[in-house]
Every structure is written in structure tokens, then in C-alpha cells.
PDB file of C-alpha atoms in Angstrom:
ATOM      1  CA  UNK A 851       3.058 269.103 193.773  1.00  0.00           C
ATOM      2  CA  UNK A 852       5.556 270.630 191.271  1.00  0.00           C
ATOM      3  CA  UNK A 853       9.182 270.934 193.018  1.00  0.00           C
ATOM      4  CA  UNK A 854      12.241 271.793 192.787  1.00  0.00           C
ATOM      5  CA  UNK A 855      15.130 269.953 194.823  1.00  0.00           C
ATOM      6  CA  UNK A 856      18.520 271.578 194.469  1.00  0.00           C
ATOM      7  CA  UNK A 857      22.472 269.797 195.838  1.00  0.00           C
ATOM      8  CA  UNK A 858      24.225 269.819 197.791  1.00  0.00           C
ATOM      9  CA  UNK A 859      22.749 273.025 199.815  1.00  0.00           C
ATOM     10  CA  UNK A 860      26.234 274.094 200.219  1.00  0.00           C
ATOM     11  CA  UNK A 861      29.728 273.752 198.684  1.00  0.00           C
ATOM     12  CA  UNK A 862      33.245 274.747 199.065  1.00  0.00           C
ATOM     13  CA  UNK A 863      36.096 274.895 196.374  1.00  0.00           C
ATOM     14  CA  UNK A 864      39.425 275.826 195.805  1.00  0.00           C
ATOM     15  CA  UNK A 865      40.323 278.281 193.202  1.00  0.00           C
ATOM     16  CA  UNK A 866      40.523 277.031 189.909  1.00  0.00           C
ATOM     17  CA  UNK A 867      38.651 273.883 190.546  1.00  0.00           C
ATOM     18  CA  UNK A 868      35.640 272.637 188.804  1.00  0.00           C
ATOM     19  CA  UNK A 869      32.534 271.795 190.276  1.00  0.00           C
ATOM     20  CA  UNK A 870      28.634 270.664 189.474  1.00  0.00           C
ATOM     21  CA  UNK A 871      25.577 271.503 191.020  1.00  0.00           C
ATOM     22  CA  UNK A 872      22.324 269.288 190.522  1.00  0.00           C
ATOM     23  CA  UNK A 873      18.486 270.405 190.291  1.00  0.00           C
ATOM     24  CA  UNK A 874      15.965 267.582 189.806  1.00  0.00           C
ATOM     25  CA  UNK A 875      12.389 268.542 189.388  1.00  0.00           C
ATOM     26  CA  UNK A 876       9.046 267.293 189.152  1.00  0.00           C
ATOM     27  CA  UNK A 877       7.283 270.665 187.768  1.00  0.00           C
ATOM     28  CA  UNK A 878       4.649 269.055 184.863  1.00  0.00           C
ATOM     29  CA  UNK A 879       4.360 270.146 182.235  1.00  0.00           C
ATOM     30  CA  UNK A 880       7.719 271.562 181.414  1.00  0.00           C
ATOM     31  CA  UNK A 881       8.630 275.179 179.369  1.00  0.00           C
ATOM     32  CA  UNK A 882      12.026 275.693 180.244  1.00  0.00           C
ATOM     33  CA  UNK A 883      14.870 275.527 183.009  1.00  0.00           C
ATOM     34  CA  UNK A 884      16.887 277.953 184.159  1.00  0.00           C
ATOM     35  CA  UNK A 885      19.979 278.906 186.019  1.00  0.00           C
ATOM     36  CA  UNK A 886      20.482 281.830 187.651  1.00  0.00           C
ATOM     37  CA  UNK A 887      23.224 283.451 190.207  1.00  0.00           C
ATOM     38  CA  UNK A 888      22.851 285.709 193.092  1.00  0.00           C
ATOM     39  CA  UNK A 889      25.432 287.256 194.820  1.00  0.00           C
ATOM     40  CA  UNK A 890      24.842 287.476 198.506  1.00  0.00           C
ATOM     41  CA  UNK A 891      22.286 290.600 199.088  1.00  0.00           C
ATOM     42  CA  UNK A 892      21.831 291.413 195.159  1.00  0.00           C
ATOM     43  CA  UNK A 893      19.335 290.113 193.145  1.00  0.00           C
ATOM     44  CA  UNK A 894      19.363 286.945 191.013  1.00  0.00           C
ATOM     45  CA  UNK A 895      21.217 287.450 187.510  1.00  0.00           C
ATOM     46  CA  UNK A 896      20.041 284.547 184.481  1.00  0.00           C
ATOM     47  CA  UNK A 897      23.031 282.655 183.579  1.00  0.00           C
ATOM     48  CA  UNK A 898      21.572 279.953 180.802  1.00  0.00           C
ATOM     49  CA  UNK A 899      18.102 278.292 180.243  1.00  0.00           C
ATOM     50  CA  UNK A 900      16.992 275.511 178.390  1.00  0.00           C
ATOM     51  CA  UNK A 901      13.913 274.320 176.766  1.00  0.00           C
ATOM     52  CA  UNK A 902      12.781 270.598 176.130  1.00  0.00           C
ATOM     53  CA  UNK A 903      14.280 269.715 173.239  1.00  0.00           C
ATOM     54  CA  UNK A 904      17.762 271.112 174.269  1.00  0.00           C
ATOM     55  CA  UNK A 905      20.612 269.242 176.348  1.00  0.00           C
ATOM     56  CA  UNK A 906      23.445 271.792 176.544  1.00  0.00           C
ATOM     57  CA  UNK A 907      23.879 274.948 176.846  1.00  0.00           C
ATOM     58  CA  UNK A 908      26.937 277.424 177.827  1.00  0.00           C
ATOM     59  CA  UNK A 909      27.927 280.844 179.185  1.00  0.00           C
ATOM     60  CA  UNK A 910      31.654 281.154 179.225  1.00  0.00           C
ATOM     61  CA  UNK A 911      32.939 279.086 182.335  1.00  0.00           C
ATOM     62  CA  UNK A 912      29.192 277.594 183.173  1.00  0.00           C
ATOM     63  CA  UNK A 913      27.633 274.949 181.262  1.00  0.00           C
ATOM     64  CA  UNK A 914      24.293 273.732 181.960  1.00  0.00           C
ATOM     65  CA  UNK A 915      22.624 270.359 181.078  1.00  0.00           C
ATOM     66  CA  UNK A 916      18.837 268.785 180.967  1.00  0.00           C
ATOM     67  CA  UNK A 917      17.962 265.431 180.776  1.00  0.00           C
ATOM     68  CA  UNK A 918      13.967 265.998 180.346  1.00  0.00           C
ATOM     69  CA  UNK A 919      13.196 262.164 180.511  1.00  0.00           C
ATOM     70  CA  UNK A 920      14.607 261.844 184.038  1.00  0.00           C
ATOM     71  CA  UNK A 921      13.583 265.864 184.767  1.00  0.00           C
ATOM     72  CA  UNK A 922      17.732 266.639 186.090  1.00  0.00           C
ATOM     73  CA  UNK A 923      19.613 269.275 185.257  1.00  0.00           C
ATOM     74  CA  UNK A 924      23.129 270.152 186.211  1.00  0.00           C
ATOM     75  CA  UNK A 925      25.418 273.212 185.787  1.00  0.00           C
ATOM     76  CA  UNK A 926      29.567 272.654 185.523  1.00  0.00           C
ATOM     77  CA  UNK A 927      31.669 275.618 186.715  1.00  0.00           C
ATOM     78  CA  UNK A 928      35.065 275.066 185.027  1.00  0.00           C
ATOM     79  CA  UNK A 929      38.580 276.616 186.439  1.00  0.00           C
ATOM     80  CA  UNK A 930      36.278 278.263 189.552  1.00  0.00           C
ATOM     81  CA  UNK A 931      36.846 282.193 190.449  1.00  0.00           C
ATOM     82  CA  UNK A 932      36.485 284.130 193.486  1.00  0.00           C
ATOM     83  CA  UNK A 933      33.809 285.856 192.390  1.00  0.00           C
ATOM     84  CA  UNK A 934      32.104 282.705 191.670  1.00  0.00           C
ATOM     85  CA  UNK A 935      31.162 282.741 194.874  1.00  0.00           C
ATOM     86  CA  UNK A 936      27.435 283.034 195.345  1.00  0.00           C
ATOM     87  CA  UNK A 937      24.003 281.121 195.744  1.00  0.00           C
ATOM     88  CA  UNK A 938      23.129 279.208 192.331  1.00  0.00           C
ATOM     89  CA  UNK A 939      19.207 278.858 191.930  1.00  0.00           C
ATOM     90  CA  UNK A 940      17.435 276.672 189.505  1.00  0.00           C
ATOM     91  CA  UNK A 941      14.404 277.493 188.262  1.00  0.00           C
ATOM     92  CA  UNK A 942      11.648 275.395 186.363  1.00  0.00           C
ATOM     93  CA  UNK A 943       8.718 277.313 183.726  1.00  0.00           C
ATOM     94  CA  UNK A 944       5.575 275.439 183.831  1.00  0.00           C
ATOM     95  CA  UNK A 945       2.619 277.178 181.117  1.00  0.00           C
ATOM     96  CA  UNK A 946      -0.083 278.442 182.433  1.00  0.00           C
ATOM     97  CA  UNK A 947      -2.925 280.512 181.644  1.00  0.00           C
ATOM     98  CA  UNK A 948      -1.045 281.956 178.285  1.00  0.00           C
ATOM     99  CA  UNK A 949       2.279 282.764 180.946  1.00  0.00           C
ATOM    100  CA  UNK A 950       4.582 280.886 182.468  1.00  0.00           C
ATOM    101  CA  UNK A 951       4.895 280.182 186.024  1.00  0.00           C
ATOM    102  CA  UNK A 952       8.444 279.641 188.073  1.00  0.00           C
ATOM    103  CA  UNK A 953       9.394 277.650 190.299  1.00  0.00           C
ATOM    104  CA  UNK A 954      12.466 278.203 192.584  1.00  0.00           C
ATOM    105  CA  UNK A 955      14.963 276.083 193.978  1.00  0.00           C
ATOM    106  CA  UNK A 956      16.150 276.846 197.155  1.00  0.00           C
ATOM    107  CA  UNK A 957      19.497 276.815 195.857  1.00  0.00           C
ATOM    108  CA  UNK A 958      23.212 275.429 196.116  1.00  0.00           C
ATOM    109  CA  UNK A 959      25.868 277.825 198.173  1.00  0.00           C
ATOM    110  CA  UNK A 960      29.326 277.944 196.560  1.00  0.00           C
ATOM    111  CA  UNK A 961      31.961 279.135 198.340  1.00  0.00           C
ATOM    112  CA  UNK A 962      35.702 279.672 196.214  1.00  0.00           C
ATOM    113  CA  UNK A 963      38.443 279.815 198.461  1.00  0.00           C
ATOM    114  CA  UNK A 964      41.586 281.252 197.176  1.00  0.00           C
TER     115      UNK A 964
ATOM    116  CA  UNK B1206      20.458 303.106 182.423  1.00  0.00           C
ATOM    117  CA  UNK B1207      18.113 300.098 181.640  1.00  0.00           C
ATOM    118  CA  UNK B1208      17.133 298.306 184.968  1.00  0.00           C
ATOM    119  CA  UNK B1209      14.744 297.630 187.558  1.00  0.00           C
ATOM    120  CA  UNK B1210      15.077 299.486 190.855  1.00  0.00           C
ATOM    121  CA  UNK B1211      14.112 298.990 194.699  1.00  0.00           C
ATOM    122  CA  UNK B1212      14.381 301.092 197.400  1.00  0.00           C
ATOM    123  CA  UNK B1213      15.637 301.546 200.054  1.00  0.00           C
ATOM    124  CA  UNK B1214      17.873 298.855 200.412  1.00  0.00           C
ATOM    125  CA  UNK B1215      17.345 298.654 203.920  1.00  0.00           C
ATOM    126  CA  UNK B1216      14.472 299.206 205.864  1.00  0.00           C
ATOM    127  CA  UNK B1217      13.316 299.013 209.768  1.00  0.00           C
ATOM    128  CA  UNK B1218       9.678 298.927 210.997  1.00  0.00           C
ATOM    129  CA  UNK B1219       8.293 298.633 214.569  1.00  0.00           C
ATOM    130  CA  UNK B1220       5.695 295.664 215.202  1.00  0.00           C
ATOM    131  CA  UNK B1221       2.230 296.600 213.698  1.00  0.00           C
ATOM    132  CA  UNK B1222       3.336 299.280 211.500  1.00  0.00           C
ATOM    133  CA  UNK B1223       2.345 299.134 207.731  1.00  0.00           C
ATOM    134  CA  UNK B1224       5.512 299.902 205.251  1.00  0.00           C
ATOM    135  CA  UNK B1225       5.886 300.328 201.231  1.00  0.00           C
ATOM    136  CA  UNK B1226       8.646 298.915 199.487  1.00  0.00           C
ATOM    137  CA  UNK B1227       9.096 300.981 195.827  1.00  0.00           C
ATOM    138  CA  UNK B1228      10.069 299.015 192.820  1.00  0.00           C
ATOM    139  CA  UNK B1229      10.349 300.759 189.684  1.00  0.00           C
ATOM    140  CA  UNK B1230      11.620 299.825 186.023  1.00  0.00           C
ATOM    141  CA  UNK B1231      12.502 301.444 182.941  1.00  0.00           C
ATOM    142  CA  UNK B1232      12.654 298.247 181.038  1.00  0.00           C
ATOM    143  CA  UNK B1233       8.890 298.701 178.968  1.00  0.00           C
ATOM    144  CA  UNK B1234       8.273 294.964 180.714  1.00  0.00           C
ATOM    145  CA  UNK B1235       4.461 294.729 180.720  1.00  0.00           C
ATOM    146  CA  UNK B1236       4.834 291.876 183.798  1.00  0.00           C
ATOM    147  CA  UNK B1237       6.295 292.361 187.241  1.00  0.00           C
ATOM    148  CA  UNK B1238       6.399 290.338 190.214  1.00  0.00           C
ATOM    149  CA  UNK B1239       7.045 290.760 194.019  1.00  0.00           C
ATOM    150  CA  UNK B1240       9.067 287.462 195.745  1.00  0.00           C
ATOM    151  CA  UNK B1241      10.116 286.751 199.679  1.00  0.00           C
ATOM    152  CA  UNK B1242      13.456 285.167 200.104  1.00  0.00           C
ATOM    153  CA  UNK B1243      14.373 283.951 203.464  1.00  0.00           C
ATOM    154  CA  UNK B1244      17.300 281.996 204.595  1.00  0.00           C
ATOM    155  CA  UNK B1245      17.750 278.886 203.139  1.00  0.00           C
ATOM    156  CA  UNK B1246      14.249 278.802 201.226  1.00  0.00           C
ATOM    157  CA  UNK B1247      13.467 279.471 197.251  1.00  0.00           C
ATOM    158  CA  UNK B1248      11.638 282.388 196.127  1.00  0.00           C
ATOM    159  CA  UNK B1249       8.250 282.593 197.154  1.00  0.00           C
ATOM    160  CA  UNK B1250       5.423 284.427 194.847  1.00  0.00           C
ATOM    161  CA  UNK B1251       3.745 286.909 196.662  1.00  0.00           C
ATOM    162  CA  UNK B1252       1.933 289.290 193.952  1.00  0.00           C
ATOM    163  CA  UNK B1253       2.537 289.366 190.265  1.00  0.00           C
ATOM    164  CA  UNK B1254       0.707 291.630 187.470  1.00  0.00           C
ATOM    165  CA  UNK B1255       0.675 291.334 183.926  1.00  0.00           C
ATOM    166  CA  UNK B1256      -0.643 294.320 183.172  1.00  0.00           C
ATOM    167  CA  UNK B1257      -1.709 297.660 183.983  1.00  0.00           C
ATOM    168  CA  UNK B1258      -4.477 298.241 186.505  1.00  0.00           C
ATOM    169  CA  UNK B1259      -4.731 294.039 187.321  1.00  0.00           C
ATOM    170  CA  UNK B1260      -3.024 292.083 189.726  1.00  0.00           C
ATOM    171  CA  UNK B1261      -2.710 288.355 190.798  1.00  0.00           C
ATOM    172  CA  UNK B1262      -2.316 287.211 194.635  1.00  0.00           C
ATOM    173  CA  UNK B1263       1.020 284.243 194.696  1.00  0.00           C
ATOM    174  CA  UNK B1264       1.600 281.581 196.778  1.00  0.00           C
ATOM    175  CA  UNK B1265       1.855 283.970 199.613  1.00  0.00           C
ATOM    176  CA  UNK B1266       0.086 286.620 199.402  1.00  0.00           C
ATOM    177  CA  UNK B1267      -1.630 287.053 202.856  1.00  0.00           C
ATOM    178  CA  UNK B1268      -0.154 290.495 204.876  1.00  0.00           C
ATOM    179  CA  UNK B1269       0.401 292.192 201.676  1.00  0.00           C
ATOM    180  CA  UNK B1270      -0.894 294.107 199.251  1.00  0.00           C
ATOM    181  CA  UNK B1271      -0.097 295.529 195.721  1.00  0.00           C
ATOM    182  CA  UNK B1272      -1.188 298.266 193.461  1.00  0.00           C
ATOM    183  CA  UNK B1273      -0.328 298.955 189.097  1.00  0.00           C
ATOM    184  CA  UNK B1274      -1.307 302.062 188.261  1.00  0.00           C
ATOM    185  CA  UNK B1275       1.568 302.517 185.854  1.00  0.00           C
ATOM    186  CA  UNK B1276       3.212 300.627 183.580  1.00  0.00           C
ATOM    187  CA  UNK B1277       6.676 301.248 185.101  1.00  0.00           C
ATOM    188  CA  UNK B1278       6.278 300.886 189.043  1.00  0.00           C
ATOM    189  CA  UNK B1279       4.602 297.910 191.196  1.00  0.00           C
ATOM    190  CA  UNK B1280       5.014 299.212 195.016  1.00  0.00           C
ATOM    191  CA  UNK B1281       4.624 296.560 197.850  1.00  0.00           C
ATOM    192  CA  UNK B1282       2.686 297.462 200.969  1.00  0.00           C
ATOM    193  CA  UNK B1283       3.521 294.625 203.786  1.00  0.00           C
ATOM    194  CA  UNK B1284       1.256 295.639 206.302  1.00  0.00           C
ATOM    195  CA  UNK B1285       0.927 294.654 210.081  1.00  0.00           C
ATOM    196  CA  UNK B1286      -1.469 291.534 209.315  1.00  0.00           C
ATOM    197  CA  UNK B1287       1.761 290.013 207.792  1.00  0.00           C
ATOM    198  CA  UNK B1288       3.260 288.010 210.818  1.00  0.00           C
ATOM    199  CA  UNK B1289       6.603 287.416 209.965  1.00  0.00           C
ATOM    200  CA  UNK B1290       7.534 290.192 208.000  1.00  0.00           C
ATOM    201  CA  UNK B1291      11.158 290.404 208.072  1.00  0.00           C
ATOM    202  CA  UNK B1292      12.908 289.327 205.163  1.00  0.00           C
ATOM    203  CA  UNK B1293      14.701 289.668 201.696  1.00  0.00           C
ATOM    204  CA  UNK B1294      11.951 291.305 199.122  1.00  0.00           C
ATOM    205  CA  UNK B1295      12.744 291.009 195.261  1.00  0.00           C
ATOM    206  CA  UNK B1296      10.798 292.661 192.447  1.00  0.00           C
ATOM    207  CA  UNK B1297      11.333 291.101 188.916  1.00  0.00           C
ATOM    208  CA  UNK B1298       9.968 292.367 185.648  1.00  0.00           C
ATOM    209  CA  UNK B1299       9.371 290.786 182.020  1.00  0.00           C
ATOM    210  CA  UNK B1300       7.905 290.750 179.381  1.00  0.00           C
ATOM    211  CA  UNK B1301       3.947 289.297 180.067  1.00  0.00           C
ATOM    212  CA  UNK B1302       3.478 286.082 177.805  1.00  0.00           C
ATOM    213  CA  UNK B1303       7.086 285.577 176.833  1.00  0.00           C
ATOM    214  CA  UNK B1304       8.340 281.800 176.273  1.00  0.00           C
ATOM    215  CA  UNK B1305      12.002 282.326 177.597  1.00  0.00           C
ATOM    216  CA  UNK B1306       9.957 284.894 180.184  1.00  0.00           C
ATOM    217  CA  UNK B1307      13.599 285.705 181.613  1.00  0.00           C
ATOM    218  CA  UNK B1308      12.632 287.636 184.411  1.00  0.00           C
ATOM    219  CA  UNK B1309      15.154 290.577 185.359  1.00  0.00           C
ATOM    220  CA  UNK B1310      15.178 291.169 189.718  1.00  0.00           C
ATOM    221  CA  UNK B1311      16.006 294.365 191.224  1.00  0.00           C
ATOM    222  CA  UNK B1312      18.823 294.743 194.216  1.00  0.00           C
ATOM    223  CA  UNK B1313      16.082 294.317 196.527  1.00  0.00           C
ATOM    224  CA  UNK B1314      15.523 295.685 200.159  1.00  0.00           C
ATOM    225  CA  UNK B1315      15.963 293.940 203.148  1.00  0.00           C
ATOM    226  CA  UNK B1316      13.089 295.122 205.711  1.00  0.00           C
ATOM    227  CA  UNK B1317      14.089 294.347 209.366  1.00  0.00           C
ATOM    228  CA  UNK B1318      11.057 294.575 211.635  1.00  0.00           C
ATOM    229  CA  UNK B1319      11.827 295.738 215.180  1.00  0.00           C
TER     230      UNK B1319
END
């Protein structure tokens, strides 16, 4: 069954602290990874993705890796905001049927505290 | 303004009533996709449609039910079969066949069933 396990569920920060957020996943075959963030009652936003052949990848303060051999992923928050605050969901592309099917993480809770 | 749009954000049904959520996007995104979120679970798939005029049933799909009669709008109907209706409901469009298929959400509308 493909899956996505996100931790920890939840975690809190002080300001200006850096954190990092896991994802492992067992989704076969494998498109691409992504991160996205949703603020509490909005809709999820797409921070970075990732295909197979890439290990890195950055957006300002978040950087995102993939390990494809051991399926992980991870995303580094660096000098945490306030409004970093918000659920971070990882979501794996599998192909199928000439599209690509998601599947979602149930997501890690940060909390920044001032 | 580019975007994808839901409304209402809020919305209250009695038991055994059928209601529509609207979703709506001015982003020419041939696919778009209906998810459930509930506390502390991942986005589940309830309908998606690639194109005009066809439709797909998700990983949830039973209560509900979808129509695409134009390109720009893919209204949810959760209707009184659905048993545990009450929850956070996200449309997402993108474009149908797309590798980095980044798919943009909506705000979303939180129906509350009474």
C-alpha cells in the first residue's frame, strides 16, 4: 500500500530557531515529492518539489531534501518566523494512467513561539 | 485575479439534507479535484476530473457526487447518504497530464452538519 508517514505530528519552536521535519514513503513508483504549507483554515500553498534524480532543493528559508534509495525526505526551516507557523504536508506523485496521482501526508504541526 | 475559489467558507446543514459546495477557477487548468481533510488525517481524494464532461470517483467517493460541465467550475454535492459529513473540503486545480502536476487548492469551506 503506497504511504506516506510524516514527524513528529507536532512541534514547537522558538523564534529564530531552526528546525526539520521528516516524510518517509513507500509510494512505488516514484514522480516527484513535494512540500507544501497550510495555514490553519486556508488551503495548502507548494513550497518546493523534487523529482528522482534531485537531492536539494530551496525556497528562501526552507530547504528540502530526497534520498530516493531510502524513499526520506526532509525539509529545514532556518532562523524560524511567526508566520511559520502552520501544518507542513508532504506529498508523494506516483504515474498513473498518463497523470499523476498524490499522496498526502498527514502532516507535521509547527508552532513558532515568539 | 488568477485563483481558484470556494464558497462559502462556512456552511451548516441539518442531518439528511443534501448541500453543494461551489468551486470555481480562472486558472485555464484542464484538471480539478475535490479532497476531505479532517483533523489529524492527510487529504483524502474524493472526485477528480481531467476534463470536461468526465469524472473519476477517489478513494472516497461514497455520499458524494460531482458534475463538469465547464471547464472553469467543479461543484461538490455531499448528500445525506454521506455519514459523516462534517469536515474541511478543498478543491485543487492543474493542469491534466502535467509532470510537476503542482496542484493549486482553494480557501476551502468548512461544512458543519447540525
Amino acid at each position: 500500500k503506497n504511504q506516506v508517514e510524516q514527524s513528529p505530528q507536532s512541534l514547537i519552536i522558538l523564534e529564530g530557531k531552526n528546525c526539520t521535519l521528516q516524510c518517509n514513503y513507500t509510494v512505488s513508483p516514484f514522480s516527484n515529492l513535494r512540500w507544501y504549507k497550510q495555514d490553519t483554515g486556508r488551503g495548502p500553498v507548494s513550497l518546493t518539489i523534487m523529482t528522482f534524480s534531485e537531492n536539494t532543493k530551496s525556497n528562501g528559508r526552507y530547504t528540502a531534501t530526497l534520498d530516493a534509495d531510502t524513499k526520506q525526505s526532509s525539509l529545514h526551516i532556518t532562523a524560524s518566523q511567526l508566520s511559520d507557523s502552520a501544518s507542513y504536508i508532504c506529498v508523494v506523485s506516483m504515474p498513473s494512467g498518463g497523470s499523476y496521482i498524490p499522496t498526502f501526508g498527514r502532516g507535521t504541526s509547527l508552532i513558532v513561539h515568539p | 485575479d488568477g485563483g481558484i475559489t470556494q464558497s462559502p467558507k462556512y456552511l451548516f446543514r441539518k442531518e439528511g439534507q443534501n448541500v453543494t459546495l461551489s468551486c470555481e477557477q480562472n486558472l485555464n487548468h484542464d484538471a480539478m479535484y475535490w479532497y476531505r481533510q479532517d483533523p489529524g488525517q492527510g487529504l483524502r481524494l474524493i472526485y477528480y476530473s481531467q476534463i470536461v464532461n468526465d469524472f473519476q470517483k477517489g478513494d472516497i467517493a461514497e455520499g458524494y457526487s460531482v458534475s463538469r460541465e465547464k471547464k472553469e467550475s467543479f461543484p461538490l454535492t455531499v448528500t445525506s447518504a454521506q455519514k459523516n459529513p462534517t469536515a474541511f473540503y478543498l478543491c485543487a486545480s492543474s493542469i491534466a497530464g502535467g509532470f510537476y502536476n503542482e496542484q493549486f487548492f482553494g480557501p476551502g469551506t468548512r461544512l458543519t452538519v447540525l
